[in-house]
PDB file of C-alpha atoms in Angstrom:
ATOM      1  CA  MET U 100       0.141   0.028  -0.147  1.00 57.00           C
ATOM      2  CA  ARG U 101       2.846   2.471   0.970  1.00 55.00           C
ATOM      3  CA  ARG U 102       4.605   1.330  -2.325  1.00 55.00           C
ATOM      4  CA  THR U 103       1.656   2.169  -4.446  1.00 56.00           C
ATOM      5  CA  LEU U 104       0.964   5.624  -2.720  1.00 50.00           C
ATOM      6  CA  LEU U 105       4.681   6.140  -3.009  1.00 53.00           C
ATOM      7  CA  TRP U 106       4.518   5.486  -6.664  1.00 54.00           C
ATOM      8  CA  THR U 107       1.242   7.505  -6.985  1.00 57.00           C
ATOM      9  CA  GLY U 108       2.797  10.403  -5.493  1.00 54.00           C
ATOM     10  CA  VAL U 109       6.003  10.497  -7.797  1.00 56.00           C
ATOM     11  CA  LEU U 110       3.581  10.239 -10.716  1.00 57.00           C
ATOM     12  CA  VAL U 111       1.539  13.069  -9.650  1.00 59.00           C
ATOM     13  CA  CYS U 112       4.631  15.204  -8.846  1.00 57.00           C
ATOM     14  CA  GLY U 113       5.935  14.233 -12.060  1.00 60.00           C
ATOM     15  CA  ALA U 114       3.005  15.060 -13.775  1.00 60.00           C
ATOM     16  CA  SER U 115       2.673  18.539 -11.925  1.00 67.00           C
ATOM     17  CA  ILE U 116       6.404  19.327 -12.896  1.00 68.00           C
ATOM     18  CA  THR U 117       6.217  18.263 -16.622  1.00 69.00           C
ATOM     19  CA  LEU U 118       2.502  20.416 -16.775  1.00 61.00           C
ATOM     20  CA  SER U 119       4.390  23.102 -15.109  1.00 69.00           C
ATOM     21  CA  LEU U 120       7.276  22.920 -17.538  1.00 64.00           C
ATOM     22  CA  PHE U 121       4.815  22.530 -20.580  1.00 67.00           C
ATOM     23  CA  LEU U 122       2.813  25.679 -19.315  1.00 70.00           C
ATOM     24  CA  GLY U 123       5.954  27.828 -18.820  1.00 70.00           C
ATOM     25  CA  LEU U 124       7.611  26.883 -22.028  1.00 69.00           C
ATOM     26  CA  ARG U 125       4.403  27.551 -24.009  1.00 76.00           C
ATOM     27  CA  ARG U 126       3.963  31.294 -22.259  1.00 81.00           C
ATOM     28  CA  LEU U 127       7.530  31.933 -23.055  1.00 73.00           C
ATOM     29  CA  GLU U 128       7.272  30.379 -26.682  1.00 78.00           C
ATOM     30  CA  ARG U 129       3.975  32.800 -26.720  1.00 79.00           C
ATOM     31  CA  GLN U 130       6.076  35.961 -25.537  1.00 76.00           C
ATOM     32  CA  ASN U 131       8.864  35.448 -28.028  1.00 74.00           C
ATOM     33  CA  ALA U 132       6.204  34.879 -30.898  1.00 70.00           C
ATOM     34  CA  LYS U 133       4.830  38.079 -30.000  1.00 73.00           C
ATOM     35  CA  ALA U 134       7.909  40.031 -29.481  1.00 70.00           C
ATOM     36  CA  GLY U 135       8.935  38.783 -32.977  1.00 72.00           C
ATOM     37  CA  PHE U 136       5.605  39.668 -34.473  1.00 73.00           C
ATOM     38  CA  GLU U 137       5.799  43.152 -32.912  1.00 76.00           C
ATOM     39  CA  THR U 138       9.493  43.727 -34.006  1.00 77.00           C
ATOM     40  CA  VAL U 139       8.435  42.719 -37.807  1.00 73.00           C
ATOM     41  CA  ALA U 140       5.436  44.915 -37.365  1.00 71.00           C
ATOM     42  CA  GLN U 141       7.272  47.696 -36.341  1.00 77.00           C
ATOM     43  CA  ALA U 142       9.876  47.443 -39.178  1.00 76.00           C
ATOM     44  CA  ARG U 143       7.136  47.100 -41.750  1.00 74.00           C
ATOM     45  CA  PHE U 144       5.361  50.087 -40.239  1.00 68.00           C
ATOM     46  CA  SER U 145       8.603  52.351 -40.489  1.00 73.00           C
ATOM     47  CA  ALA U 146       9.329  51.267 -43.849  1.00 71.00           C
ATOM     48  CA  LEU U 147       5.574  52.272 -45.033  1.00 68.00           C
ATOM     49  CA  GLU U 148       6.265  55.570 -42.964  1.00 70.00           C
ATOM     50  CA  THR U 149       9.459  56.226 -44.768  1.00 70.00           C
ATOM     51  CA  ASN U 150       7.673  55.383 -48.365  1.00 71.00           C
ATOM     52  CA  ILE U 151       5.011  57.757 -47.311  1.00 72.00           C
ATOM     53  CA  ARG U 152       7.083  60.418 -46.147  1.00 76.00           C
ATOM     54  CA  LEU U 153       9.201  60.139 -49.330  1.00 71.00           C
ATOM     55  CA  THR U 154       6.180  59.906 -51.763  1.00 72.00           C
ATOM     56  CA  LEU U 155       4.734  63.527 -50.088  1.00 75.00           C
ATOM     57  CA  ASN U 156       8.552  64.971 -50.345  1.00 76.00           C
ATOM     58  CA  SER U 157       8.306  64.109 -54.305  1.00 76.00           C
ATOM     59  CA  LEU U 158       5.069  65.426 -54.590  1.00 76.00           C
ATOM     60  CA  VAL U 159       6.011  68.715 -52.812  1.00 77.00           C
ATOM     61  CA  SER U 160       8.859  68.996 -54.936  1.00 79.00           C
ATOM     62  CA  LEU U 161       6.750  68.530 -58.332  1.00 79.00           C
ATOM     63  CA  GLY U 162       4.358  71.290 -56.922  1.00 81.00           C
ATOM     64  CA  SER U 163       7.326  73.446 -56.289  1.00 81.00           C
ATOM     65  CA  HIS U 164       8.877  73.081 -59.698  1.00 76.00           C
ATOM     66  CA  PHE U 165       5.247  73.991 -61.188  1.00 79.00           C
ATOM     67  CA  ASP U 166       5.032  76.858 -58.954  1.00 80.00           C
ATOM     68  CA  ALA U 167       8.573  78.272 -59.793  1.00 81.00           C
ATOM     69  CA  SER U 168       7.690  77.926 -63.620  1.00 81.00           C
ATOM     70  CA  ARG U 169       5.970  79.731 -65.744  1.00 81.00           C
ATOM     71  CA  GLY U 170       4.640  76.808 -67.880  1.00 82.00           C
ATOM     72  CA  VAL U 171       5.839  73.070 -67.851  1.00 86.00           C
ATOM     73  CA  ASP U 172       5.754  71.129 -71.324  1.00 89.00           C
ATOM     74  CA  ARG U 173       5.421  67.600 -71.585  1.00 90.00           C
ATOM     75  CA  LEU U 174       9.163  66.961 -71.892  1.00 90.00           C
ATOM     76  CA  GLN U 175      10.115  69.188 -69.039  1.00 91.00           C
ATOM     77  CA  PHE U 176       7.678  67.232 -66.700  1.00 89.00           C
ATOM     78  CA  SER U 177       9.140  63.655 -68.187  1.00 91.00           C
ATOM     79  CA  ARG U 178      12.663  64.935 -67.198  1.00 89.00           C
ATOM     80  CA  PHE U 179      12.042  66.125 -63.458  1.00 88.00           C
ATOM     81  CA  THR U 180       9.567  63.339 -62.666  1.00 89.00           C
ATOM     82  CA  THR U 181      11.607  60.684 -63.956  1.00 89.00           C
ATOM     83  CA  LYS U 182      14.438  61.300 -61.378  1.00 84.00           C
ATOM     84  CA  LEU U 183      11.648  61.522 -58.681  1.00 85.00           C
ATOM     85  CA  LEU U 184      10.348  58.078 -59.539  1.00 87.00           C
ATOM     86  CA  ALA U 185      13.660  56.654 -59.744  1.00 87.00           C
ATOM     87  CA  ASN U 186      13.995  57.310 -55.933  1.00 79.00           C
ATOM     88  CA  ASN U 187      10.884  55.922 -55.255  1.00 79.00           C
ATOM     89  CA  HIS U 188       9.446  52.841 -56.319  1.00 79.00           C
ATOM     90  CA  ALA U 189       6.427  53.065 -54.201  1.00 78.00           C
ATOM     91  CA  ILE U 190       4.699  55.546 -56.669  1.00 84.00           C
ATOM     92  CA  ARG U 191       2.829  53.993 -59.385  1.00 83.00           C
ATOM     93  CA  ALA U 192       2.740  57.386 -61.528  1.00 88.00           C
ATOM     94  CA  LEU U 193       2.971  61.306 -61.164  1.00 90.00           C
ATOM     95  CA  GLU U 194       0.358  63.383 -62.927  1.00 91.00           C
ATOM     96  CA  TRP U 195      -0.422  66.807 -63.912  1.00 91.00           C
ATOM     97  CA  SER U 196      -4.117  67.329 -63.926  1.00 92.00           C
ATOM     98  CA  PRO U 197      -5.156  71.170 -64.849  1.00 91.00           C
ATOM     99  CA  ARG U 198      -8.439  72.631 -64.396  1.00 92.00           C
ATOM    100  CA  ILE U 199     -10.160  72.774 -67.747  1.00 93.00           C
ATOM    101  CA  SER U 200     -13.494  74.752 -68.571  1.00 96.00           C
ATOM    102  CA  ARG U 201     -16.021  73.744 -71.038  1.00 96.00           C
ATOM    103  CA  GLU U 202     -14.919  76.299 -73.255  1.00 97.00           C
ATOM    104  CA  GLN U 203     -11.238  75.273 -73.052  1.00 97.00           C
ATOM    105  CA  ARG U 204     -12.038  71.349 -73.657  1.00 97.00           C
ATOM    106  CA  PRO U 205     -11.708  71.305 -76.989  1.00 97.00           C
ATOM    107  CA  GLY U 206      -8.352  73.065 -77.044  1.00 96.00           C
ATOM    108  CA  CYS U 207      -7.111  70.864 -74.343  1.00 96.00           C
ATOM    109  CA  GLU U 208      -7.885  67.836 -76.324  1.00 97.00           C
ATOM    110  CA  GLN U 209      -6.227  69.672 -79.312  1.00 97.00           C
ATOM    111  CA  ALA U 210      -2.964  70.110 -77.527  1.00 95.00           C
ATOM    112  CA  ALA U 211      -2.530  66.831 -76.350  1.00 96.00           C
ATOM    113  CA  ARG U 212      -3.312  65.295 -79.912  1.00 96.00           C
ATOM    114  CA  SER U 213      -0.572  67.653 -81.243  1.00 95.00           C
ATOM    115  CA  ASP U 214       1.965  66.390 -78.718  1.00 93.00           C
ATOM    116  CA  GLY U 215       1.873  63.105 -80.101  1.00 94.00           C
ATOM    117  CA  PHE U 216      -1.415  61.633 -78.637  1.00 95.00           C
ATOM    118  CA  PRO U 217      -3.914  61.586 -81.516  1.00 95.00           C
ATOM    119  CA  SER U 218      -6.566  59.694 -79.685  1.00 94.00           C
ATOM    120  CA  PHE U 219      -6.471  61.872 -76.547  1.00 96.00           C
ATOM    121  CA  ARG U 220      -9.844  62.732 -75.034  1.00 96.00           C
ATOM    122  CA  ILE U 221     -11.275  64.041 -71.753  1.00 97.00           C
ATOM    123  CA  THR U 222     -12.872  60.669 -70.265  1.00 96.00           C
ATOM    124  CA  GLN U 223     -14.579  59.147 -67.178  1.00 94.00           C
ATOM    125  CA  ARG U 224     -15.499  55.660 -66.290  1.00 91.00           C
ATOM    126  CA  THR U 225     -19.155  54.284 -66.278  1.00 90.00           C
ATOM    127  CA  ALA U 226     -20.178  52.174 -63.532  1.00 86.00           C
ATOM    128  CA  GLU U 227     -19.582  49.169 -65.439  1.00 85.00           C
ATOM    129  CA  GLY U 228     -15.882  50.272 -65.701  1.00 83.00           C
ATOM    130  CA  ARG U 229     -15.845  51.222 -69.326  1.00 89.00           C
ATOM    131  CA  MET U 230     -14.095  54.528 -70.126  1.00 90.00           C
ATOM    132  CA  VAL U 231     -16.260  56.908 -72.225  1.00 94.00           C
ATOM    133  CA  GLY U 232     -15.909  60.415 -73.086  1.00 95.00           C
ATOM    134  CA  ALA U 233     -16.600  62.909 -70.026  1.00 95.00           C
ATOM    135  CA  ALA U 234     -19.923  64.209 -69.939  1.00 95.00           C
ATOM    136  CA  ASP U 235     -20.760  67.560 -70.338  1.00 95.00           C
ATOM    137  CA  ARG U 236     -19.499  69.779 -67.313  1.00 93.00           C
ATOM    138  CA  GLU U 237     -18.353  73.173 -66.249  1.00 94.00           C
ATOM    139  CA  ALA U 238     -15.008  72.147 -65.345  1.00 94.00           C
ATOM    140  CA  TYR U 239     -12.832  69.088 -65.563  1.00 95.00           C
ATOM    141  CA  PHE U 240      -9.691  68.150 -64.110  1.00 95.00           C
ATOM    142  CA  PRO U 241      -7.915  65.751 -66.867  1.00 96.00           C
ATOM    143  CA  VAL U 242      -4.736  63.813 -66.477  1.00 95.00           C
ATOM    144  CA  PHE U 243      -2.907  65.762 -68.909  1.00 96.00           C
ATOM    145  CA  PHE U 244       0.761  64.641 -68.128  1.00 94.00           C
ATOM    146  CA  VAL U 245       1.643  61.020 -66.470  1.00 94.00           C
ATOM    147  CA  GLU U 246       4.956  59.629 -65.973  1.00 93.00           C
ATOM    148  CA  PRO U 247       5.677  56.918 -66.408  1.00 93.00           C
ATOM    149  CA  LEU U 248       3.486  56.696 -69.677  1.00 92.00           C
ATOM    150  CA  ALA U 249       3.999  52.957 -70.158  1.00 91.00           C
ATOM    151  CA  GLY U 250       1.676  51.305 -67.802  1.00 89.00           C
ATOM    152  CA  ASN U 251      -0.505  54.283 -67.063  1.00 89.00           C
ATOM    153  CA  GLU U 252      -2.029  55.068 -70.866  1.00 92.00           C
ATOM    154  CA  SER U 253      -5.575  54.548 -69.819  1.00 89.00           C
ATOM    155  CA  ALA U 254      -5.018  57.174 -66.865  1.00 92.00           C
ATOM    156  CA  LEU U 255      -4.183  59.676 -69.539  1.00 95.00           C
ATOM    157  CA  GLY U 256      -7.166  62.232 -70.131  1.00 95.00           C
ATOM    158  CA  PHE U 257      -9.139  60.714 -67.253  1.00 95.00           C
ATOM    159  CA  ASP U 258     -11.288  63.328 -65.636  1.00 96.00           C
ATOM    160  CA  LEU U 259     -10.393  63.191 -61.673  1.00 94.00           C
ATOM    161  CA  ALA U 260     -13.371  65.301 -61.047  1.00 91.00           C
ATOM    162  CA  SER U 261     -15.881  62.724 -62.351  1.00 93.00           C
ATOM    163  CA  ASN U 262     -15.245  60.431 -59.456  1.00 89.00           C
ATOM    164  CA  PRO U 263     -16.740  61.647 -56.202  1.00 90.00           C
ATOM    165  CA  SER U 264     -13.962  60.398 -53.680  1.00 89.00           C
ATOM    166  CA  ARG U 265     -11.098  61.882 -56.186  1.00 90.00           C
ATOM    167  CA  ARG U 266     -13.515  65.008 -56.481  1.00 91.00           C
ATOM    168  CA  GLN U 267     -13.477  65.317 -52.913  1.00 92.00           C
ATOM    169  CA  ALA U 268      -9.827  64.748 -52.222  1.00 92.00           C
ATOM    170  CA  LEU U 269      -8.983  67.209 -55.359  1.00 90.00           C
ATOM    171  CA  GLU U 270     -11.294  69.953 -53.800  1.00 90.00           C
ATOM    172  CA  ARG U 271      -9.911  70.008 -50.443  1.00 92.00           C
ATOM    173  CA  ALA U 272      -6.254  70.213 -51.603  1.00 90.00           C
ATOM    174  CA  ALA U 273      -7.321  73.212 -53.401  1.00 88.00           C
ATOM    175  CA  ASP U 274      -8.999  74.805 -50.829  1.00 91.00           C
ATOM    176  CA  THR U 275      -6.604  73.939 -47.978  1.00 91.00           C
ATOM    177  CA  GLY U 276      -3.290  74.320 -49.892  1.00 87.00           C
ATOM    178  CA  VAL U 277      -2.204  70.817 -48.263  1.00 87.00           C
ATOM    179  CA  PRO U 278      -1.539  67.409 -49.585  1.00 88.00           C
ATOM    180  CA  VAL U 279      -4.768  65.003 -49.346  1.00 90.00           C
ATOM    181  CA  ALA U 280      -5.090  61.609 -49.956  1.00 86.00           C
ATOM    182  CA  THR U 281      -8.251  59.792 -51.085  1.00 88.00           C
ATOM    183  CA  SER U 282      -9.563  56.830 -49.391  1.00 85.00           C
ATOM    184  CA  ARG U 283      -8.603  53.083 -50.887  1.00 84.00           C
ATOM    185  CA  ILE U 284      -9.377  53.166 -54.585  1.00 83.00           C
ATOM    186  CA  THR U 285      -8.887  51.220 -57.667  1.00 81.00           C
ATOM    187  CA  LEU U 286      -6.771  53.152 -60.021  1.00 82.00           C
ATOM    188  CA  VAL U 287      -8.122  53.679 -63.556  1.00 81.00           C
ATOM    189  CA  GLN U 288      -4.956  52.072 -65.061  1.00 79.00           C
ATOM    190  CA  GLU U 289      -4.921  48.920 -62.429  1.00 74.00           C
ATOM    191  CA  THR U 290      -5.490  45.425 -64.083  1.00 70.00           C
ATOM    192  CA  ALA U 291      -4.400  43.201 -61.505  1.00 69.00           C
ATOM    193  CA  GLY U 292      -7.454  44.329 -58.815  1.00 73.00           C
ATOM    194  CA  GLN U 293      -4.797  45.974 -56.462  1.00 76.00           C
ATOM    195  CA  TYR U 294      -5.815  49.057 -54.657  1.00 82.00           C
ATOM    196  CA  GLY U 295      -4.214  52.200 -54.330  1.00 82.00           C
ATOM    197  CA  PHE U 296      -4.708  55.841 -53.188  1.00 84.00           C
ATOM    198  CA  LEU U 297      -4.026  59.139 -55.079  1.00 86.00           C
ATOM    199  CA  VAL U 298      -2.619  62.301 -53.040  1.00 88.00           C
ATOM    200  CA  PHE U 299      -3.223  65.607 -54.529  1.00 88.00           C
ATOM    201  CA  ILE U 300      -1.202  68.731 -54.157  1.00 87.00           C
TER     202      ILE U 300
END
């Protein structure tokens, strides 16, 4: 009887020690996993923050270039933005979208055609996703310059004011004079179903 009690005590004690070790190691493993996750998450957050800062700096530089120039032509825009894009691969495209009145629309479209874009027209996207000629409005904000052009051709001529979320961010940027971003959107030139966002300055 004593032997049975002794063995039972040893087994209970051994099981308790094993269980305590298991729970302690499991807790330690969870703490290590949490610390590892937090380290990785912080590193990714820092990288994202750096990319956003670089992107905003690129936009401010581009805006300053326009402010300091009497006029920027397509070639000057291309030369200036190529250097900005080479330093920041997070940017899909840099664009210039002037305000065009209803009366200026034919001249704007003709100017782009004269620049080598024979099918240029101010467009908007239908609810089904098709690009069509923009409806008659008092004013338009068409993408007139875009770099790089390759992969972004469908954005050329797109009227940013034809989409509510784009128009709202555009108007806020114009009213406040500070950069304003859209919420998550599908870019006009997107073909893989990814999301992006626009920043207006």
